[in-house]
Short mmCIF file of C-alpha atoms in Angstrom, two decimals:
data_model
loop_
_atom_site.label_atom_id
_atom_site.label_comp_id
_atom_site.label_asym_id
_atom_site.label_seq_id
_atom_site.Cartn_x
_atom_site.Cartn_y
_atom_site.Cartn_z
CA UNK V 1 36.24 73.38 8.02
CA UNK V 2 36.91 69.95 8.81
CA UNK V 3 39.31 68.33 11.17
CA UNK V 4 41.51 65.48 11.98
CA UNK V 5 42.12 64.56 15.53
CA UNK V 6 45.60 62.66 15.75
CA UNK V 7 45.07 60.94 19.28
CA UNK V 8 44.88 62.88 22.39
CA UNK V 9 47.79 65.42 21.37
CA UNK V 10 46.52 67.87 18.62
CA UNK V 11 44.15 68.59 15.82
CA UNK V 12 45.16 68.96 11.89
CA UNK V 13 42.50 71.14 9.95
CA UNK V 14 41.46 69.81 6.61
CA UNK V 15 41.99 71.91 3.55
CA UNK V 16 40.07 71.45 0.57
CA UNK V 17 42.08 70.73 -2.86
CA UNK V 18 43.17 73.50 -4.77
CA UNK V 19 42.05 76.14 -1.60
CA UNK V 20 45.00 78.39 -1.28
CA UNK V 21 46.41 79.13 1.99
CA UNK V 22 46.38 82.57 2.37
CA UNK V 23 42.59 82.29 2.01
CA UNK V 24 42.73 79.72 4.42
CA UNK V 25 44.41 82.00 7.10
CA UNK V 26 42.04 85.34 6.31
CA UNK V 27 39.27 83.22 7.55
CA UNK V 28 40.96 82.01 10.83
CA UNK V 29 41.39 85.90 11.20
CA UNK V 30 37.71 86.91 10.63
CA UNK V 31 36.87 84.20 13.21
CA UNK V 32 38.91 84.26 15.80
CA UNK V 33 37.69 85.02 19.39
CA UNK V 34 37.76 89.08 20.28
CA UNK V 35 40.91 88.78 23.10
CA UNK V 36 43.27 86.98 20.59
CA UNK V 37 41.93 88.45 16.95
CA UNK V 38 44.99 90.81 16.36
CA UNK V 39 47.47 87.68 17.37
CA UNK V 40 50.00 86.66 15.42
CA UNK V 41 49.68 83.12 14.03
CA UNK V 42 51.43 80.27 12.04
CA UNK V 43 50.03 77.97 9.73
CA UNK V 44 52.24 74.39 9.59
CA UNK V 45 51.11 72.44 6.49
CA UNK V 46 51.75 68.77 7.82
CA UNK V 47 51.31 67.84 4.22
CA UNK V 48 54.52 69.74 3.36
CA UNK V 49 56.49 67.92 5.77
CA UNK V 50 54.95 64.31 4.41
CA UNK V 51 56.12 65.70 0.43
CA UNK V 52 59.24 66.44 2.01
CA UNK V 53 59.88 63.05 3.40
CA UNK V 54 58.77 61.33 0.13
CA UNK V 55 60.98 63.31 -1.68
CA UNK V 56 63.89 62.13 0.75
CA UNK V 57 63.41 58.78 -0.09
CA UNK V 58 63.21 58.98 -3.55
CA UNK V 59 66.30 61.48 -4.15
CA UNK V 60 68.53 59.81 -1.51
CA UNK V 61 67.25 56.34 -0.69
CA UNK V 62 70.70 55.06 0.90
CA UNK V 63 70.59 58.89 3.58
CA UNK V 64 68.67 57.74 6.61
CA UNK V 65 67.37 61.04 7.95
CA UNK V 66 67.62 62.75 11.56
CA UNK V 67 66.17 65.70 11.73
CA UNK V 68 67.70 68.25 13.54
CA UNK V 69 65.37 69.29 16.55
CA UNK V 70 67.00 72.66 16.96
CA UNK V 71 65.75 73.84 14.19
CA UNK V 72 61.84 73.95 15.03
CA UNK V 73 61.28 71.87 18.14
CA UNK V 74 57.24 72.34 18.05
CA UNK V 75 56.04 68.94 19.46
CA UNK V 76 53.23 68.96 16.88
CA UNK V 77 56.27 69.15 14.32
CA UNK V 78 58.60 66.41 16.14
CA UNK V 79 55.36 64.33 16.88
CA UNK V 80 54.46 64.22 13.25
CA UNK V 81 58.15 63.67 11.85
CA UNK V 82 58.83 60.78 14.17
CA UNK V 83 55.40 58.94 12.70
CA UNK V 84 56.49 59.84 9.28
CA UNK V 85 59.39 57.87 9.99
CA UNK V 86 62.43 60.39 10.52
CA UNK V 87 64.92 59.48 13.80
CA UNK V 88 66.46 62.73 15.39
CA UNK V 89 69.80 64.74 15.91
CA UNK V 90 69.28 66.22 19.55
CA UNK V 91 71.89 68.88 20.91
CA UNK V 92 71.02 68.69 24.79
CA UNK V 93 68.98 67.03 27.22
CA UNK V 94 65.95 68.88 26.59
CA UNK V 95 65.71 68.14 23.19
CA UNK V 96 66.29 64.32 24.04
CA UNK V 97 64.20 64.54 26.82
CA UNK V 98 61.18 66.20 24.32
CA UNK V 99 61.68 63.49 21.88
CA UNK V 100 61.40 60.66 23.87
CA UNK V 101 58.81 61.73 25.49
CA UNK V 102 56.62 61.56 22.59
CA UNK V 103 57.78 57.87 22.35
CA UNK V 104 61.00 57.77 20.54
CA UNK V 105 63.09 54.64 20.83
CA UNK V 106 66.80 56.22 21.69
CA UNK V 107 68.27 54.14 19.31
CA UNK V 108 66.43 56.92 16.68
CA UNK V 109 68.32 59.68 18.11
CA UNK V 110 72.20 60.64 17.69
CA UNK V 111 73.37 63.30 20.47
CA UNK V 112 74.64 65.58 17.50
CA UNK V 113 76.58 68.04 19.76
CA UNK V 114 80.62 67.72 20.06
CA UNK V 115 80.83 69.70 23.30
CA UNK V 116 78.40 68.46 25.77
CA UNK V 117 77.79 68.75 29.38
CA UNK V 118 78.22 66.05 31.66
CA UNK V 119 75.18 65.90 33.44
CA UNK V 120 73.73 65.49 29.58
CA UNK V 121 75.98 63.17 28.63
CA UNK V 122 74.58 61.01 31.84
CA UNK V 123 71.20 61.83 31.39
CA UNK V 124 71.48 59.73 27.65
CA UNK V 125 73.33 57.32 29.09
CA UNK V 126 70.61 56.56 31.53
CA UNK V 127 67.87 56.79 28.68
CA UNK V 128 70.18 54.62 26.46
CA UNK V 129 71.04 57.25 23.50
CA UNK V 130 74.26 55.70 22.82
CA UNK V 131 74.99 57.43 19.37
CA UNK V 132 76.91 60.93 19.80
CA UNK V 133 79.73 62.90 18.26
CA UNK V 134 82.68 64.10 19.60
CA UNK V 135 85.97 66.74 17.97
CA UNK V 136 88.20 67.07 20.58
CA UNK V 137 90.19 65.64 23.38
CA UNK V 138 88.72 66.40 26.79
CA UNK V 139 85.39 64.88 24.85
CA UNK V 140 86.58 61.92 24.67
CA UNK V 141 87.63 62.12 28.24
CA UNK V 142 84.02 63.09 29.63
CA UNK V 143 82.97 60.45 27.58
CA UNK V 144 84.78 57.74 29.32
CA UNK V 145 83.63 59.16 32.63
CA UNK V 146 80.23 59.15 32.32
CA UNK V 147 79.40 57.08 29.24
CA UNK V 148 81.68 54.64 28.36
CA UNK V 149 79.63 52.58 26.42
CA UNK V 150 78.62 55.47 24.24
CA UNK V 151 79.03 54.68 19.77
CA UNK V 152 81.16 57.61 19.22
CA UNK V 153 81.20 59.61 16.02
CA UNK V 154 84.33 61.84 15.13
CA UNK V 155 83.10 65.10 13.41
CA UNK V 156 85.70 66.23 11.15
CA UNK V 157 85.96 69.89 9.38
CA UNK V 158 84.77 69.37 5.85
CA UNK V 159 86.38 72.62 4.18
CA UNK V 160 84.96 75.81 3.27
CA UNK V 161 82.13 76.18 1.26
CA UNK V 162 79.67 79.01 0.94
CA UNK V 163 76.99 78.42 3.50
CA UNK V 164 74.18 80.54 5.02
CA UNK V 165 75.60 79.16 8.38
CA UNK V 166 79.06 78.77 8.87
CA UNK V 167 79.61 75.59 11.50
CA UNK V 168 83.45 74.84 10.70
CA UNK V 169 84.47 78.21 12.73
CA UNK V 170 82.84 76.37 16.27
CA UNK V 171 82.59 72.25 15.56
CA UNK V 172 84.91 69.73 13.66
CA UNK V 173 88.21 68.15 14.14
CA UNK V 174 91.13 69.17 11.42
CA UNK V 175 91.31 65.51 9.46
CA UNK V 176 95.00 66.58 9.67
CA UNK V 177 94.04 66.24 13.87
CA UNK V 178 91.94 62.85 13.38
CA UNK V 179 95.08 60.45 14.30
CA UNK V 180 95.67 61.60 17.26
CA UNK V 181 92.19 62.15 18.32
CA UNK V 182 91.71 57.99 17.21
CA UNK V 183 94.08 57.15 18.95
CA UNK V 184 93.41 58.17 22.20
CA UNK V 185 89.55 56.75 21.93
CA UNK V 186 91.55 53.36 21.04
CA UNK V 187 93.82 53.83 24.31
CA UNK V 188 91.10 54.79 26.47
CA UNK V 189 89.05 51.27 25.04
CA UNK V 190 86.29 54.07 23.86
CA UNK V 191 83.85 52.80 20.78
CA UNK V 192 84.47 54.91 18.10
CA UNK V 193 81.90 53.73 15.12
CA UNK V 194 81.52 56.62 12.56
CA UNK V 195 82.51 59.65 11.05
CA UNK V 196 80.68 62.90 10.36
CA UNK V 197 80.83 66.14 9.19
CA UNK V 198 78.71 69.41 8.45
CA UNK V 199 79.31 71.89 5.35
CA UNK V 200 76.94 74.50 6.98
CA UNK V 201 73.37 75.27 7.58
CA UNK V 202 71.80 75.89 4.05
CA UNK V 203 74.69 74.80 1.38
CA UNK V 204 75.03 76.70 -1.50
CA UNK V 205 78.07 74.49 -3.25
CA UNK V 206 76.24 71.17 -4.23
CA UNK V 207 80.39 70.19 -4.56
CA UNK V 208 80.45 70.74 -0.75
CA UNK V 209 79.21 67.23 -0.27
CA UNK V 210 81.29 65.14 -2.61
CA UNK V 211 84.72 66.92 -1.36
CA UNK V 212 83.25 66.32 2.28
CA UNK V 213 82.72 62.76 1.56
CA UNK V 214 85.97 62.09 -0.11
CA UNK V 215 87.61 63.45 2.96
CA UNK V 216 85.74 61.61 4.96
CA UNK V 217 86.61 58.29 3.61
CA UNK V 218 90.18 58.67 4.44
CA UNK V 219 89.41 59.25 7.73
CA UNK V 220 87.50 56.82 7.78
CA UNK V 221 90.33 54.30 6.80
CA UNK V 222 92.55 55.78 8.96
CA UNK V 223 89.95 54.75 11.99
CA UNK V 224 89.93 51.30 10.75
CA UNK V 225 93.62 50.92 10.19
CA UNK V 226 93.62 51.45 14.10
CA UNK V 227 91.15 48.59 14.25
CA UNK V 228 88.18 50.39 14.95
CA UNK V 229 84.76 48.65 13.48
CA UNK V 230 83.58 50.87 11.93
CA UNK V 231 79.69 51.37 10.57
CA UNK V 232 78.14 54.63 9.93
CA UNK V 233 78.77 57.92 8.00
CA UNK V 234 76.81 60.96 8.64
CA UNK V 235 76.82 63.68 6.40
CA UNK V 236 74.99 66.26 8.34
CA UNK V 237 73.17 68.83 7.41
CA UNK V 238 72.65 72.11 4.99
CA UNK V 239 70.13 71.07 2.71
CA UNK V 240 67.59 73.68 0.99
CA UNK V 241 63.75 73.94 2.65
CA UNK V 242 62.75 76.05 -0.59
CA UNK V 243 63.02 76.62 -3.52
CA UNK V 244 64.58 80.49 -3.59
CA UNK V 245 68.27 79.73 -2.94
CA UNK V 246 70.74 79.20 -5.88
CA UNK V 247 71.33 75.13 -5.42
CA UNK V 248 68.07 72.95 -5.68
CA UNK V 249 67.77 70.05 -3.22
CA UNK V 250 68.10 68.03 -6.42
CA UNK V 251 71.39 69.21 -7.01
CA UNK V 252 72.68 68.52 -4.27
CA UNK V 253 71.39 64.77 -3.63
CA UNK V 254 73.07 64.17 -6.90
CA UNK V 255 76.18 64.90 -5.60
CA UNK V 256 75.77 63.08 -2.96
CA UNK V 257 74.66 59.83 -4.34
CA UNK V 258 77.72 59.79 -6.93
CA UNK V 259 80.03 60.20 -4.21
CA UNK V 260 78.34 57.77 -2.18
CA UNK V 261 78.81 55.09 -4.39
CA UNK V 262 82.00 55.91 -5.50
CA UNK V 263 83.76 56.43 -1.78
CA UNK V 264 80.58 53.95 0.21
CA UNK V 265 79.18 51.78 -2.43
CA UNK V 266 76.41 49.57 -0.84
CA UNK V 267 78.01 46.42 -0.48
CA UNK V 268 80.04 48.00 2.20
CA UNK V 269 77.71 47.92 4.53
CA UNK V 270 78.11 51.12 5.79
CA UNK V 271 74.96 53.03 7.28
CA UNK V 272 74.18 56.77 5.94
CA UNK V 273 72.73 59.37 7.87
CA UNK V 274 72.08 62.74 7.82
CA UNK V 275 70.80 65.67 9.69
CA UNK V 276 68.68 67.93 7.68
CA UNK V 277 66.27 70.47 9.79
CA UNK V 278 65.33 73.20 7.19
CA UNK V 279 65.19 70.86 4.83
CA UNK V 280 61.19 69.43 6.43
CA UNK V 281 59.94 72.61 8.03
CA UNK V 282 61.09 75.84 6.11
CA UNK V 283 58.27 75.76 3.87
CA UNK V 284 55.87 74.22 5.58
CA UNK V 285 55.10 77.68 8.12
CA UNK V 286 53.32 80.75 7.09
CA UNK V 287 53.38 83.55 9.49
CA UNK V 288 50.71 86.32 9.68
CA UNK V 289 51.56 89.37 11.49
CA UNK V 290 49.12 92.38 12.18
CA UNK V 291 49.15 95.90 11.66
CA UNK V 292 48.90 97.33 15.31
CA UNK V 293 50.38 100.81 14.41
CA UNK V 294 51.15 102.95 10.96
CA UNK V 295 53.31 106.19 10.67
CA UNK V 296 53.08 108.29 7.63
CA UNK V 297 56.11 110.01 6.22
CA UNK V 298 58.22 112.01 3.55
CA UNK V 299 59.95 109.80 1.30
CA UNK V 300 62.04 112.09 -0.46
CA UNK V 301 62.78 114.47 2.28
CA UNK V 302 63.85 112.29 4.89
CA UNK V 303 66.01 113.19 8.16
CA UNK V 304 67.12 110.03 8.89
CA UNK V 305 69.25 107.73 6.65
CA UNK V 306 69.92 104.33 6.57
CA UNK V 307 74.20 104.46 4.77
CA UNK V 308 73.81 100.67 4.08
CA UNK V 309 70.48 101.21 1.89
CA UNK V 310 69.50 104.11 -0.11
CA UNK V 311 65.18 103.01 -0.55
CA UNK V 312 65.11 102.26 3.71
CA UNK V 313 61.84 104.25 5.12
CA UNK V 314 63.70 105.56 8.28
CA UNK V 315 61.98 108.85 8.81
CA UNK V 316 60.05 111.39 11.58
CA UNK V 317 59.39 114.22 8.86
CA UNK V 318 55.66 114.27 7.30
CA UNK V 319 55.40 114.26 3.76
CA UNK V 320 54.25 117.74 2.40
CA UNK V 321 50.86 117.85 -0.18
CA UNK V 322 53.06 117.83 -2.59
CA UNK V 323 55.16 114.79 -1.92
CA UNK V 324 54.46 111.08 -2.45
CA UNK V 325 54.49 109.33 1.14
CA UNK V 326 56.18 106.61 2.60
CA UNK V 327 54.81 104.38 5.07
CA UNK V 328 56.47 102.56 8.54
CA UNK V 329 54.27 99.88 9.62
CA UNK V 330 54.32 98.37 13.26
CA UNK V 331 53.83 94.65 13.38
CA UNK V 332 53.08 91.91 16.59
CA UNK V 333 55.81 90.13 15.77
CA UNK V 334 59.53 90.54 14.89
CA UNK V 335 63.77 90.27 15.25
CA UNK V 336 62.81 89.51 19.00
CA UNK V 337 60.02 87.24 18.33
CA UNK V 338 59.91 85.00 14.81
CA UNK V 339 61.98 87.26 12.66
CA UNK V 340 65.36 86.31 14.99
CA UNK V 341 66.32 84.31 11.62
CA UNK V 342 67.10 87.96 10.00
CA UNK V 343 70.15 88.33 12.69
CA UNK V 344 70.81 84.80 13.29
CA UNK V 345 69.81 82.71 10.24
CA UNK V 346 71.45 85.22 7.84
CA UNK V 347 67.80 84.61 6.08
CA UNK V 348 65.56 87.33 4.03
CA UNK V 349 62.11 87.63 4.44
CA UNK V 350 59.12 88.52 1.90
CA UNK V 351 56.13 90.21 3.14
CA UNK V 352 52.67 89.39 1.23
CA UNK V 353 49.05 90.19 1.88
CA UNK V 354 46.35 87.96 3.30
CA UNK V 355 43.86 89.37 0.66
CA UNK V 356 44.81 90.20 -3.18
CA UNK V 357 45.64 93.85 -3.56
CA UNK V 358 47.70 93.54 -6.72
CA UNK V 359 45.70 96.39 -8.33
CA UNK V 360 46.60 98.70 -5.84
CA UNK V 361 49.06 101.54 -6.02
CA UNK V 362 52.35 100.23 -4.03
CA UNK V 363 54.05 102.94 -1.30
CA UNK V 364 57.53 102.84 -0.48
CA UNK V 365 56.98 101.11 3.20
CA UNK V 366 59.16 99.67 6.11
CA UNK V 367 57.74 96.64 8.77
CA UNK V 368 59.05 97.23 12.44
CA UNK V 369 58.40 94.61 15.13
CA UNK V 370 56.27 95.58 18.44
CA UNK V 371 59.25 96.08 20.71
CA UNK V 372 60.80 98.95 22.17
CA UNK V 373 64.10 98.35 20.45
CA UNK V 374 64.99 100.42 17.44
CA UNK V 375 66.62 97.13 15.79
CA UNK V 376 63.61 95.68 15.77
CA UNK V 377 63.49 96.05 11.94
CA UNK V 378 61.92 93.28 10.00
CA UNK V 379 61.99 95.16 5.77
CA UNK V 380 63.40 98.48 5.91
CA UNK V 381 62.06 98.91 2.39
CA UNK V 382 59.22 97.28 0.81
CA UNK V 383 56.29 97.98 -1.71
CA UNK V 384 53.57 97.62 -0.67
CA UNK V 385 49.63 99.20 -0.65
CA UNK V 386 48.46 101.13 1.73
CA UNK V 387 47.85 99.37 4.82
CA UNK V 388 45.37 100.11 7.75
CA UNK V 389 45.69 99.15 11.37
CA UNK V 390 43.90 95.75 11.38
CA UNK V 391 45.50 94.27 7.88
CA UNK V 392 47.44 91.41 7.78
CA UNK V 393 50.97 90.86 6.26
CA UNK V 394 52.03 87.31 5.83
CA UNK V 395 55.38 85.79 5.48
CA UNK V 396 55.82 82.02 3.47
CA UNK V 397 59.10 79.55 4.50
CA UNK V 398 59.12 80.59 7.86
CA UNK V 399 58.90 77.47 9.17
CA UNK V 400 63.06 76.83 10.00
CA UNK V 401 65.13 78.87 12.83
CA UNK V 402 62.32 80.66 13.78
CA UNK V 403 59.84 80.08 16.63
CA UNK V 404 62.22 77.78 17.92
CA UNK V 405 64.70 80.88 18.77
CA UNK V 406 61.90 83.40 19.56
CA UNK V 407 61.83 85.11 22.85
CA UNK V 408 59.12 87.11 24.86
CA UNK V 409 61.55 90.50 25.23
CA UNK V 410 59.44 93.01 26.24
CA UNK V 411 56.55 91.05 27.16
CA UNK V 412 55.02 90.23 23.83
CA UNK V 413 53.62 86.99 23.24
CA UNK V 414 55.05 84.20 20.46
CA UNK V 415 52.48 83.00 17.56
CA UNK V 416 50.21 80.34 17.97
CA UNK V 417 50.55 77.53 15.91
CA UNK V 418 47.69 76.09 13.74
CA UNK V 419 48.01 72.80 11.74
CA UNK V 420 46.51 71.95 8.25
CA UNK V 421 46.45 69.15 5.72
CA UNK V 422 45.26 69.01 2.49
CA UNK V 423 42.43 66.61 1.49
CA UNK V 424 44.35 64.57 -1.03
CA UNK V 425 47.63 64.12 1.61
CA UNK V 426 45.38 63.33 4.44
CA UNK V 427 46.13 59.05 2.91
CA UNK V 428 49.24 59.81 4.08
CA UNK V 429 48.84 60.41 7.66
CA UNK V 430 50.83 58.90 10.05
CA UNK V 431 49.25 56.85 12.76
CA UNK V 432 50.21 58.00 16.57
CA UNK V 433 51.40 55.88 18.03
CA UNK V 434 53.26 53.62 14.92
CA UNK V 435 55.92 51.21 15.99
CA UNK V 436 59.04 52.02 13.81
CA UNK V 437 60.88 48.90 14.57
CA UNK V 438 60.49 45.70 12.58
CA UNK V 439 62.15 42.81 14.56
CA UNK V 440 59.65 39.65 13.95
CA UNK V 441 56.99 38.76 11.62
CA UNK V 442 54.69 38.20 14.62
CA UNK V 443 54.89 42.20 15.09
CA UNK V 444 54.67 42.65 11.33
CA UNK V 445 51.11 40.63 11.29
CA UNK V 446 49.97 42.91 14.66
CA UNK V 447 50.50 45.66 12.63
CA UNK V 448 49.07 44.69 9.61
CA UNK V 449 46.38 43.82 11.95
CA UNK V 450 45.69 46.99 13.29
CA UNK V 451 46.50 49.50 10.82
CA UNK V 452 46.07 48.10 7.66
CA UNK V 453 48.78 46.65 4.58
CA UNK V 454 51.21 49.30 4.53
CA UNK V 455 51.90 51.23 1.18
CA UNK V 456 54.57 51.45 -0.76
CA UNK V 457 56.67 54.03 1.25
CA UNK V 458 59.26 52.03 2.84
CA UNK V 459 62.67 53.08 4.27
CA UNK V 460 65.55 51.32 5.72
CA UNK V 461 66.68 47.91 6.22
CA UNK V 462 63.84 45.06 6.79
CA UNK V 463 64.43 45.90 10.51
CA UNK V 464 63.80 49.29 10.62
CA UNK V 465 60.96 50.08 8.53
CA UNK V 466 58.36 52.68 8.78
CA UNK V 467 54.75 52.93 6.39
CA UNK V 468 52.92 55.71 5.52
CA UNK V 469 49.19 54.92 5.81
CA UNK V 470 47.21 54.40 2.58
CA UNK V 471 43.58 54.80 4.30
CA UNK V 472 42.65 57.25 7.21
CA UNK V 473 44.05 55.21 9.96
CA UNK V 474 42.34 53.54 12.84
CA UNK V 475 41.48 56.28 16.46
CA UNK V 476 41.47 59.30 13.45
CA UNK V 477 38.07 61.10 13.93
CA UNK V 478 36.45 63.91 11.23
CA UNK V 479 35.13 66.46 13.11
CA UNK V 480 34.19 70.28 12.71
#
C-alpha cells in the first residue's frame, strides 16, 4: 500500500478507488507485528473529513466553521482540519494549548466554554484568544479580572428541542435574563461583540435553528440598543455526522440559511459561526475490536434476565443438545474504552464483520468489553455468525465522542489510530504548514509561489481565505 507523508507529523495510507474499507482493515490485521496483532484499531478516512468540509461550504456558505475539539481531539484529526481550513471552539487550556501548538493563529479559536477557570482564562489572554462566551454574572466578573480585553459572546438558552445531548440543562442565559446580564458588561466597560447559542449535541428538530435564531436576533438588538457594537452570531453546534438519524444535514442547513437571511441578511455585516464536532469526524472512524474470549449458552432457558430487553444474551446456563445456543462475546475494547458514547453520547452502535459472512447462519449473541465491570456491555443482543477467538467485529461512525472520552480502567490499552485517503481525494490534501490568513497580495504571490494556483474551494472574506490543493502539494512524499 502506498503512503503519503504530511511533513514530519504523520503518515496517510493511500487507498485505491473503489477498495472498500473493511478489506482495507482485514489486511492491516493479517500484517500486523505478533505483540500488537489482537489490538484494537481505528481507521480515520481523512478524505471523509475533506467531503465534509466541501459540503460545509456549499450547504452553508455564510456559517464559518469551528470545530469543536472536545469532540475528537486526535492531533492527526485537529492537524488536518486546521489545513482544511476550519478555526476551533476550545473548552480549556489544553485544548487551546493543543491547537496552537500545531500552529493555529488564536484569532481561529473561540474559548466556547461559559464557566471557565481563571488560570484558563489568563492562559488565553497571554496567547491572545480573545473570542469567548460567557452566561452568567460572576463570568463577567472573572472576565474583567483577568481578561479585560476579551470579545465576549453571551450564550443564550435557545428552547427545547429534541437533542441526543441536552446542553440547555448546564449552559445558556434565559433571553428573559440577557438585560441584566448586558448591562453589567456595559457598566464594567467589558466588550461584549456577539451572541450564541446551542440546541444540543446532534439536533433532531431542523426548526431548532430558525426559532434559535429568531431569538437570538432580539437579543441581539437588545445588546445594541445598550450601544454595544456588535459583529458576530454563533449558532453552535448539533449537526448530524451520518446519515442514520431522522434529520439530514441538508435539512437542517436549509433552515438555517432561510432564517439567516431573513433575521442576518448579508448586508448586515454580521459574521456567522458555528461549532459543529460530529458533524467532520463521526463517519470518518471505523473501529475494529477482537474476539479475545467466547461463552456459549442457552438461549431459551436462561437464568439471568435483562427486564428492559426481552432478546439480551445475559446467561451462565449451557444450552442442552437440544437447544439452539446463544453466544456472549468478549471484546478489547468497550463502555470504558471507545464505546463510553453508549452511556454518555446517548449513541447506538452496529457491529459488522471484517470479512463477508452473510451466508452464514446468525446466533442470538451479546459483545462485552475486556473489563472487569459487569456494565461493560457494548450489544446485549445481536445476530450475528458464529465467531471464534481471533475474529474481528467492526463498528462504522465511530469517529465522534469516542476516543476522545476513553479511559485505561483496568489497565487496558486505547486503539491505535491509522489514517487513510482515497486515491481520487488525495488532490485535495492540505499542505502542512498553509498560511490561512490573506492580508497582502505580496503573501498571496508567496503562496502562489510555493504551492501552486489555488482551486476553487474558497471560504471567507478576501482576508481570511483558505485553498484546498489541486496537485499533490510541495514536501508530500509517496512511499511504501
Amino acid at each position: 500500500m502506498d503512503s503519503v507523508h504530511i511533513g514530519d507529523r504523520m503518515m496517510v495510507d493511500v487507498i485505491k478507488s473503489g477498495t472498500i474499507l473493511p478489506k482495507v482493515m482485514a489486511n492491516e490485521a493479517n500484517t500486523r507485528m505478533e505483540e500488537s496483532k489482537d489490538d484494537a484499531f481505528y481507521y480515520c478516512d481523512i478524505g471523509d473529513m475533506i467531503k465534509k468540509h466541501q459540503n460545509w461550504l456549499k450547504l452553508l456558505p455564510r456559517v464559518e466553521p469551528f470545530y469543536a475539539v472536545k469532540c475528537n481531539d486526535d492531533t492527526a484529526v485537529v492537524q488536518i482540519l486546521a489545513n482544511i481550513g476550519t478555526n476551533f471552539d476550545c473548552a480549556s487550556k489544553g485544548e487551546i494549548k493543543k491547537v496552537l501548538d500545531l500552529g493555529v493563529s488564536p484569532d481561529r479559536i473561540i474559548y466556547a466554554n461559559p464557566c471557565k477557570q481563571q488560570s484558563h482564562i489568563q492562559f488565553a489572554a497571554r496567547n491572545g484568544v480573545a473570542m469567548m462566551t460567557f452566561d452568567n454574572m460572576d463570568e463577567l466578573h472573572k472576565v474583567k479580572n483577568c481578561y479585560p480585553n476579551a470579545k465576549l459572546v453571551l450564550r443564550i438558552l435557545p428552547g427545547e428541542f429534541k437533542s441526543q445531548c441536552q446542553l440547555g440543562c448546564k449552559f445558556g442565559c434565559h433571553p428573559n435574563h440577557a438585560l441584566k446580564l448586558l448591562k453589567k458588561a456595559k457598566e464594567l466597560d467589558l466588550n461584549v461583540m456577539g451572541i450564541s447559542f446551542h440546541v444540543g449535541s446532534g439536533c433532531m428538530e431542523p426548526e431548532a435553528f430558525p426559532a434559535a435564531i429568531r431569538l437570538a436576533r432580539e437579543v441581539f438588538d437588545t445588546a445594541v440598543n445598550l450601544g454595544f457594537s456588535m459583529e458576530m452570531l454563533d449558532i453552535g453546534g448539533g449537526y448530524p455526522g451520518d446519515n442514520l438519524g431522522p434529520v439530514s444535514f441538508k435539512e437542517i442547513c436549509e433552515g438555517i440559511n432561510t432564517s439567516l437571511d431573513q433575521s442576518f441578511p448579508p448586508e448586515s455585516g454580521i459574521r456567522i459561526i458555528a461549532e459543529p464536532g460530529r458533524y467532520y469526524i463521526a463517519s470518518a472512524c471505523t473501529l475494529a475490536v477482537n474476539v479475545i474470549s467466547k461463552r456459549t449458552v442457552s438461549r431459551d432457558n436462561q437464568d439471568l434476565k435483562d427486564p428492559d430487553d426481552e432478546d439480551a444474551v445475559c446467561n451462565s446456563l449451557p444450552p442442552s443438545k437440544n437447544e439452539e445456543p446463544a453466544f456472549m462475546y468478549y471484546v478489547n475494547d468497550g463502555v470504558y474504552g471507545s464505546f463510553n458514547c453508549l452511556m454518555f453520547d446517548h449513541a447506538s452502535v452496529t457491529p459488522t464483520l471484517m470479512n463477508d459472512r452473510s451466508c452464514e447462519h446468525e446466533y442470538s449473541s451479546s459483545i462485552w468489553g475486556p473489563t472487569c465491570d459487569g456494565i461493560d456491555c457494548i450489544s446485549n443482543h445481536s445476530l450475528l455468525p458464529e465467531l471464534e477467538v481471533g475474529d474481528w467485529i467492526v463498528f462504522e461512525n465511530m469517529g465522534a465522542y469516542t476516543m476522545a472520552a476513553a479511559s485505561c480502567f483496568n489497565g487496558m490499552s486505547k486503539p491505535t489510530g491509522h489514517y487513510v485517503i482515497r486515491e481520487e481525494m488525495l488532490k485535495y490534501l492540505p499542505v502542512l504548514p498553509y498560511p490561512h490568513h490573506v492580508t497582502s497580495c505580496r503573501q498571496e504571490e508567496t503562496k502562489k509561489t510555493q504551492y501552486g494556483s489555488p482551486s476553487a474551494f474558497k471560504y471567507g472574506s478576501p482576508s481570511k481565505e483558505f485553498y484546498f490543493k489541486e496537485l499533490l502539494p510541495v514536501g508530500v512524499g509517496i512511499g511504501h
